[in-house]
């Protein structure tokens, strides 16, 4: 007999421990295999082969390939370390005062699975033609335009980071009557559309994670501009890093860089964005 929701919720820690025991030891390898299978099913055999044969000199550059993902994160860590040294003389107190972690959720975009599957069958991997992906591409272009506007307004702002897309099943989200910040924001983003009632069940969240250095700008003016520009509740988050007493500088820079590339295939029990604070099963890359 199927367990009811209350029982599943009450035993989730035990269930997760079981999943960890039966899952392959090399999570990165499992993720890479799953992504390759999805690519081949979509007709993207060339990219799947690149991932399969990824090695020094022939990197596939996929975010779902752990060596390539780690290369991206380490390259960003080096840039952060260079900035900390050149602008702040590696003084942790100055880095703490100037560095901010910025997350902006720009928009949510429909992805209609029925149209998507049909398009895959007819185009066999011609990704530009797949239903829904053009909308994602357009949303990313608009998001880049938004960050460029930020740079124009604050030309002395130093910023590094990455864009991320995340797929979410709003049907499950709504059925759980979720009232988290993230759930409320997704509803608000959909509600501002011309025909919100036509929204697809599957949505793609277009957002970015960045590290900004406000040492050369008016920090208060920058903070106000960010929250005026992306004004929905919790649409933008601009936060200081951990105090030097709680985290060494090297660790801080590593975690800031790694979090920008946390786009991994993982199972979460909750859509709570602060789940890592309660030690829920979530990426260890959270800064």
Tab-separated table of C-alpha atoms in Angstrom:
chain	number	residue	atom	x	y	z
A	1	UNK	CA	0.000	0.000	0.000
A	2	UNK	CA	1.340	3.439	-0.878
A	3	UNK	CA	2.475	5.585	2.003
A	4	UNK	CA	0.559	8.787	2.636
A	5	UNK	CA	2.254	12.175	2.403
A	6	UNK	CA	2.581	12.643	6.185
A	7	UNK	CA	4.404	9.321	6.535
A	8	UNK	CA	6.702	10.083	3.603
A	9	UNK	CA	7.525	13.471	5.085
A	10	UNK	CA	8.164	12.035	8.546
A	11	UNK	CA	10.589	9.422	7.187
A	12	UNK	CA	12.369	11.528	4.561
A	13	UNK	CA	15.734	11.442	6.375
A	14	UNK	CA	15.616	7.640	6.437
A	15	UNK	CA	14.607	7.538	2.768
A	16	UNK	CA	17.432	9.835	1.774
A	17	UNK	CA	19.953	7.719	3.679
A	18	UNK	CA	18.676	4.691	1.746
A	19	UNK	CA	19.028	6.514	-1.576
A	20	UNK	CA	22.601	7.445	-0.689
A	21	UNK	CA	23.412	3.802	0.077
A	22	UNK	CA	22.075	2.481	-3.231
A	23	UNK	CA	23.262	5.340	-5.460
A	24	UNK	CA	26.515	4.959	-7.401
A	25	UNK	CA	29.586	6.155	-5.527
A	26	UNK	CA	30.545	8.585	-8.272
A	27	UNK	CA	27.600	10.990	-8.436
A	28	UNK	CA	29.288	13.079	-11.112
A	29	UNK	CA	29.630	10.024	-13.360
A	30	UNK	CA	25.955	9.130	-12.845
A	31	UNK	CA	24.860	12.684	-13.718
A	32	UNK	CA	27.018	12.643	-16.835
A	33	UNK	CA	25.501	9.332	-17.928
A	34	UNK	CA	21.940	10.585	-17.429
A	35	UNK	CA	22.658	13.739	-19.425
A	36	UNK	CA	24.245	11.736	-22.251
A	37	UNK	CA	21.163	9.510	-22.427
A	38	UNK	CA	18.898	12.567	-22.596
A	39	UNK	CA	21.010	14.114	-25.341
A	40	UNK	CA	20.914	10.967	-27.448
A	41	UNK	CA	17.144	10.700	-26.970
A	42	UNK	CA	16.903	14.259	-28.305
A	43	UNK	CA	19.106	13.490	-31.302
A	44	UNK	CA	22.128	15.433	-29.977
A	45	UNK	CA	24.561	12.570	-30.530
A	46	UNK	CA	27.511	14.846	-31.281
A	47	UNK	CA	27.303	16.613	-27.925
A	48	UNK	CA	26.721	13.293	-26.142
A	49	UNK	CA	29.891	11.912	-27.765
A	50	UNK	CA	31.825	15.003	-26.680
A	51	UNK	CA	30.740	14.418	-23.084
A	52	UNK	CA	31.576	10.722	-23.269
A	53	UNK	CA	35.068	11.411	-24.637
A	54	UNK	CA	35.767	14.493	-22.523
A	55	UNK	CA	39.434	14.656	-21.546
A	56	UNK	CA	42.317	17.087	-21.407
A	57	UNK	CA	42.589	18.767	-24.780
A	58	UNK	CA	39.093	17.685	-25.843
A	59	UNK	CA	36.919	19.089	-23.065
A	60	UNK	CA	33.166	18.972	-23.678
A	61	UNK	CA	32.580	22.198	-21.680
A	62	UNK	CA	29.228	20.982	-20.323
A	63	UNK	CA	28.103	22.205	-16.923
A	64	UNK	CA	26.867	18.654	-16.240
A	65	UNK	CA	30.357	17.212	-16.690
A	66	UNK	CA	32.056	17.374	-13.297
A	67	UNK	CA	35.618	18.018	-14.572
A	68	UNK	CA	34.364	20.823	-16.831
A	69	UNK	CA	32.094	22.251	-14.152
A	70	UNK	CA	35.019	22.225	-11.720
A	71	UNK	CA	37.194	23.961	-14.318
A	72	UNK	CA	34.666	26.778	-14.609
A	73	UNK	CA	34.417	27.128	-10.839
A	74	UNK	CA	38.191	27.117	-10.374
A	75	UNK	CA	38.687	29.727	-13.098
A	76	UNK	CA	36.209	31.981	-11.292
A	77	UNK	CA	37.907	31.295	-7.962
A	78	UNK	CA	41.204	32.459	-9.484
A	79	UNK	CA	39.572	35.666	-10.735
A	80	UNK	CA	38.107	36.311	-7.282
A	81	UNK	CA	41.479	35.653	-5.665
A	82	UNK	CA	43.196	38.030	-8.097
A	83	UNK	CA	40.649	40.716	-7.263
A	84	UNK	CA	41.084	40.156	-3.526
A	85	UNK	CA	44.851	40.513	-3.906
A	86	UNK	CA	44.990	43.426	-6.361
A	87	UNK	CA	42.199	45.568	-4.901
A	88	UNK	CA	42.174	44.528	-1.258
A	89	UNK	CA	45.742	43.302	-0.559
A	90	UNK	CA	44.277	39.950	0.552
A	91	UNK	CA	42.890	41.609	3.660
A	92	UNK	CA	39.913	39.549	4.642
A	93	UNK	CA	38.240	42.415	6.496
A	94	UNK	CA	38.252	44.525	3.337
A	95	UNK	CA	37.015	41.655	1.159
A	96	UNK	CA	34.213	41.026	3.646
A	97	UNK	CA	33.196	44.676	3.529
A	98	UNK	CA	33.261	44.947	-0.286
A	99	UNK	CA	32.228	41.566	-1.739
A	100	UNK	CA	28.538	40.781	-2.149
A	101	UNK	CA	26.752	37.698	-3.411
A	102	UNK	CA	24.027	38.721	-5.878
A	103	UNK	CA	21.198	36.496	-7.070
A	104	UNK	CA	18.547	37.809	-9.466
A	105	UNK	CA	15.568	35.802	-10.746
A	106	UNK	CA	14.756	37.554	-13.995
A	107	UNK	CA	11.796	35.571	-15.259
A	108	UNK	CA	10.070	32.209	-15.619
A	109	UNK	CA	9.412	30.763	-19.070
A	110	UNK	CA	6.935	28.121	-20.270
A	111	UNK	CA	8.218	24.723	-21.333
A	112	UNK	CA	5.360	22.637	-22.672
A	113	UNK	CA	6.415	18.989	-22.598
A	114	UNK	CA	3.947	17.822	-25.263
A	115	UNK	CA	5.183	20.405	-27.788
A	116	UNK	CA	8.756	19.734	-26.724
A	117	UNK	CA	8.511	15.979	-27.310
A	118	UNK	CA	6.831	16.491	-30.664
A	119	UNK	CA	9.507	18.930	-31.777
A	120	UNK	CA	12.277	16.536	-30.762
A	121	UNK	CA	10.750	13.831	-32.922
A	122	UNK	CA	10.449	16.082	-35.974
A	123	UNK	CA	13.729	17.978	-35.731
A	124	UNK	CA	16.017	15.297	-34.259
A	125	UNK	CA	18.172	17.654	-32.298
A	126	UNK	CA	17.823	20.914	-34.228
A	127	UNK	CA	17.665	22.676	-30.887
A	128	UNK	CA	16.830	26.138	-32.221
A	129	UNK	CA	13.526	24.734	-33.471
A	130	UNK	CA	12.483	22.882	-30.343
A	131	UNK	CA	9.327	24.332	-28.808
A	132	UNK	CA	10.059	26.330	-25.679
A	133	UNK	CA	13.812	26.704	-26.135
A	134	UNK	CA	13.507	29.830	-28.255
A	135	UNK	CA	11.610	31.407	-25.373
A	136	UNK	CA	14.400	30.427	-22.996
A	137	UNK	CA	16.977	31.894	-25.357
A	138	UNK	CA	15.010	35.127	-25.521
A	139	UNK	CA	14.727	35.271	-21.730
A	140	UNK	CA	18.494	34.803	-21.396
A	141	UNK	CA	19.123	37.590	-23.898
A	142	UNK	CA	16.841	39.889	-21.900
A	143	UNK	CA	18.626	38.890	-18.689
A	144	UNK	CA	21.989	39.775	-20.233
A	145	UNK	CA	20.498	43.105	-21.235
A	146	UNK	CA	19.515	43.682	-17.616
A	147	UNK	CA	23.022	43.005	-16.323
A	148	UNK	CA	24.446	45.284	-19.025
A	149	UNK	CA	22.113	48.023	-17.798
A	150	UNK	CA	23.521	47.505	-14.307
A	151	UNK	CA	27.051	47.889	-15.634
A	152	UNK	CA	26.104	51.058	-17.515
A	153	UNK	CA	24.584	52.542	-14.364
A	154	UNK	CA	27.609	51.560	-12.262
A	155	UNK	CA	30.595	51.477	-14.666
A	156	UNK	CA	33.084	51.026	-11.815
A	157	UNK	CA	31.291	47.934	-10.513
A	158	UNK	CA	33.391	44.755	-10.594
A	159	UNK	CA	31.238	41.695	-11.229
A	160	UNK	CA	31.774	38.024	-12.061
A	161	UNK	CA	29.304	35.167	-12.187
A	162	UNK	CA	27.091	32.957	-14.340
A	163	UNK	CA	23.537	32.597	-15.605
A	164	UNK	CA	21.537	29.546	-14.616
A	165	UNK	CA	18.315	27.952	-15.816
A	166	UNK	CA	16.272	25.701	-13.556
A	167	UNK	CA	13.246	23.581	-14.448
A	168	UNK	CA	10.401	23.426	-11.956
A	169	UNK	CA	7.090	21.557	-11.915
A	170	UNK	CA	4.596	24.163	-10.727
A	171	UNK	CA	1.839	21.550	-10.521
A	172	UNK	CA	3.684	19.754	-7.747
A	173	UNK	CA	4.656	23.065	-6.193
A	174	UNK	CA	1.075	24.292	-6.060
A	175	UNK	CA	-0.366	20.963	-4.955
A	176	UNK	CA	1.869	21.119	-1.900
A	177	UNK	CA	0.393	24.572	-1.146
A	178	UNK	CA	3.960	25.776	-0.870
A	179	UNK	CA	4.309	29.200	0.686
A	180	UNK	CA	8.073	29.587	0.483
A	181	UNK	CA	9.662	32.753	-0.854
A	182	UNK	CA	10.580	31.007	-4.071
A	183	UNK	CA	7.060	29.676	-4.638
A	184	UNK	CA	5.507	33.089	-4.000
A	185	UNK	CA	7.964	34.719	-6.407
A	186	UNK	CA	7.229	32.190	-9.181
A	187	UNK	CA	3.513	32.851	-8.780
A	188	UNK	CA	4.130	36.608	-8.919
A	189	UNK	CA	6.261	36.328	-12.071
A	190	UNK	CA	3.566	34.280	-13.800
A	191	UNK	CA	0.791	36.587	-12.570
A	192	UNK	CA	2.264	39.624	-14.312
A	193	UNK	CA	1.844	37.980	-17.742
A	194	UNK	CA	-0.924	39.048	-20.096
A	195	UNK	CA	-2.611	35.622	-19.808
A	196	UNK	CA	-1.275	33.996	-16.612
A	197	UNK	CA	-3.989	31.343	-16.704
A	198	UNK	CA	-2.358	29.945	-19.863
A	199	UNK	CA	0.963	29.248	-18.143
A	200	UNK	CA	2.442	25.798	-18.687
A	201	UNK	CA	2.827	23.458	-15.755
A	202	UNK	CA	6.569	23.189	-16.387
A	203	UNK	CA	8.441	26.461	-15.982
A	204	UNK	CA	12.078	27.373	-16.515
A	205	UNK	CA	13.529	29.840	-14.023
A	206	UNK	CA	16.076	32.185	-15.626
A	207	UNK	CA	18.409	33.673	-13.035
A	208	UNK	CA	22.013	34.504	-12.236
A	209	UNK	CA	24.476	34.127	-9.399
A	210	UNK	CA	27.214	36.741	-9.242
A	211	UNK	CA	29.934	38.081	-6.999
A	212	UNK	CA	30.116	41.873	-7.028
A	213	UNK	CA	32.711	44.155	-5.481
A	214	UNK	CA	31.163	47.443	-4.333
A	215	UNK	CA	34.448	48.991	-3.209
A	216	UNK	CA	34.446	51.492	-6.092
A	217	UNK	CA	30.743	52.377	-6.147
A	218	UNK	CA	28.237	53.852	-3.713
A	219	UNK	CA	27.137	50.641	-1.989
A	220	UNK	CA	23.857	52.113	-0.713
A	221	UNK	CA	22.949	53.498	-4.144
A	222	UNK	CA	23.782	50.162	-5.754
A	223	UNK	CA	21.648	48.265	-3.236
A	224	UNK	CA	18.703	50.599	-3.843
A	225	UNK	CA	19.059	50.362	-7.624
A	226	UNK	CA	19.112	46.554	-7.586
A	227	UNK	CA	15.927	46.296	-5.548
A	228	UNK	CA	14.184	48.997	-7.569
A	229	UNK	CA	15.120	47.277	-10.835
A	230	UNK	CA	13.970	43.826	-9.719
A	231	UNK	CA	11.235	44.908	-7.382
A	232	UNK	CA	9.134	41.813	-6.736
A	233	UNK	CA	9.587	40.474	-3.192
A	234	UNK	CA	12.760	38.340	-3.088
A	235	UNK	CA	13.390	38.701	-6.819
A	236	UNK	CA	16.883	39.977	-6.039
A	237	UNK	CA	19.110	39.109	-3.138
A	238	UNK	CA	22.255	41.061	-2.372
A	239	UNK	CA	24.021	39.663	0.670
A	240	UNK	CA	27.327	40.007	2.470
A	241	UNK	CA	29.610	37.015	2.863
A	242	UNK	CA	30.437	35.235	6.090
A	243	UNK	CA	32.373	37.214	8.687
A	244	UNK	CA	36.155	36.539	8.655
A	245	UNK	CA	35.823	34.936	12.094
A	246	UNK	CA	33.580	32.234	10.632
A	247	UNK	CA	35.314	31.395	7.362
A	248	UNK	CA	38.902	31.658	6.015
A	249	UNK	CA	39.353	33.801	2.924
A	250	UNK	CA	40.391	30.882	0.674
A	251	UNK	CA	37.308	28.906	1.687
A	252	UNK	CA	35.087	31.917	1.100
A	253	UNK	CA	36.400	32.480	-2.421
A	254	UNK	CA	36.071	28.788	-3.288
A	255	UNK	CA	32.456	28.595	-2.118
A	256	UNK	CA	31.475	31.845	-3.818
A	257	UNK	CA	32.914	30.576	-7.102
A	258	UNK	CA	31.506	27.066	-6.789
A	259	UNK	CA	27.982	28.268	-6.016
A	260	UNK	CA	27.812	30.164	-9.306
A	261	UNK	CA	28.063	26.806	-11.100
A	262	UNK	CA	25.776	24.741	-8.876
A	263	UNK	CA	23.515	23.821	-11.812
A	264	UNK	CA	23.537	20.117	-11.035
A	265	UNK	CA	21.006	17.291	-11.345
A	266	UNK	CA	20.072	16.646	-7.728
A	267	UNK	CA	17.021	15.577	-5.749
A	268	UNK	CA	15.628	18.054	-3.246
A	269	UNK	CA	12.898	17.355	-0.730
A	270	UNK	CA	11.870	21.000	-0.631
A	271	UNK	CA	11.869	24.154	-2.721
A	272	UNK	CA	13.150	26.062	0.318
A	273	UNK	CA	16.102	28.180	-0.809
A	274	UNK	CA	17.493	28.150	2.734
A	275	UNK	CA	17.373	24.374	3.075
A	276	UNK	CA	21.158	24.116	3.313
A	277	UNK	CA	21.047	26.081	6.576
A	278	UNK	CA	19.076	23.265	8.177
A	279	UNK	CA	21.400	20.676	6.662
A	280	UNK	CA	18.758	19.288	4.288
A	281	UNK	CA	20.077	17.179	1.404
A	282	UNK	CA	21.327	19.887	-0.926
A	283	UNK	CA	24.469	20.903	-2.778
A	284	UNK	CA	27.528	21.440	-0.585
A	285	UNK	CA	28.477	24.380	-2.792
A	286	UNK	CA	26.259	26.891	-1.009
A	287	UNK	CA	28.351	29.886	0.101
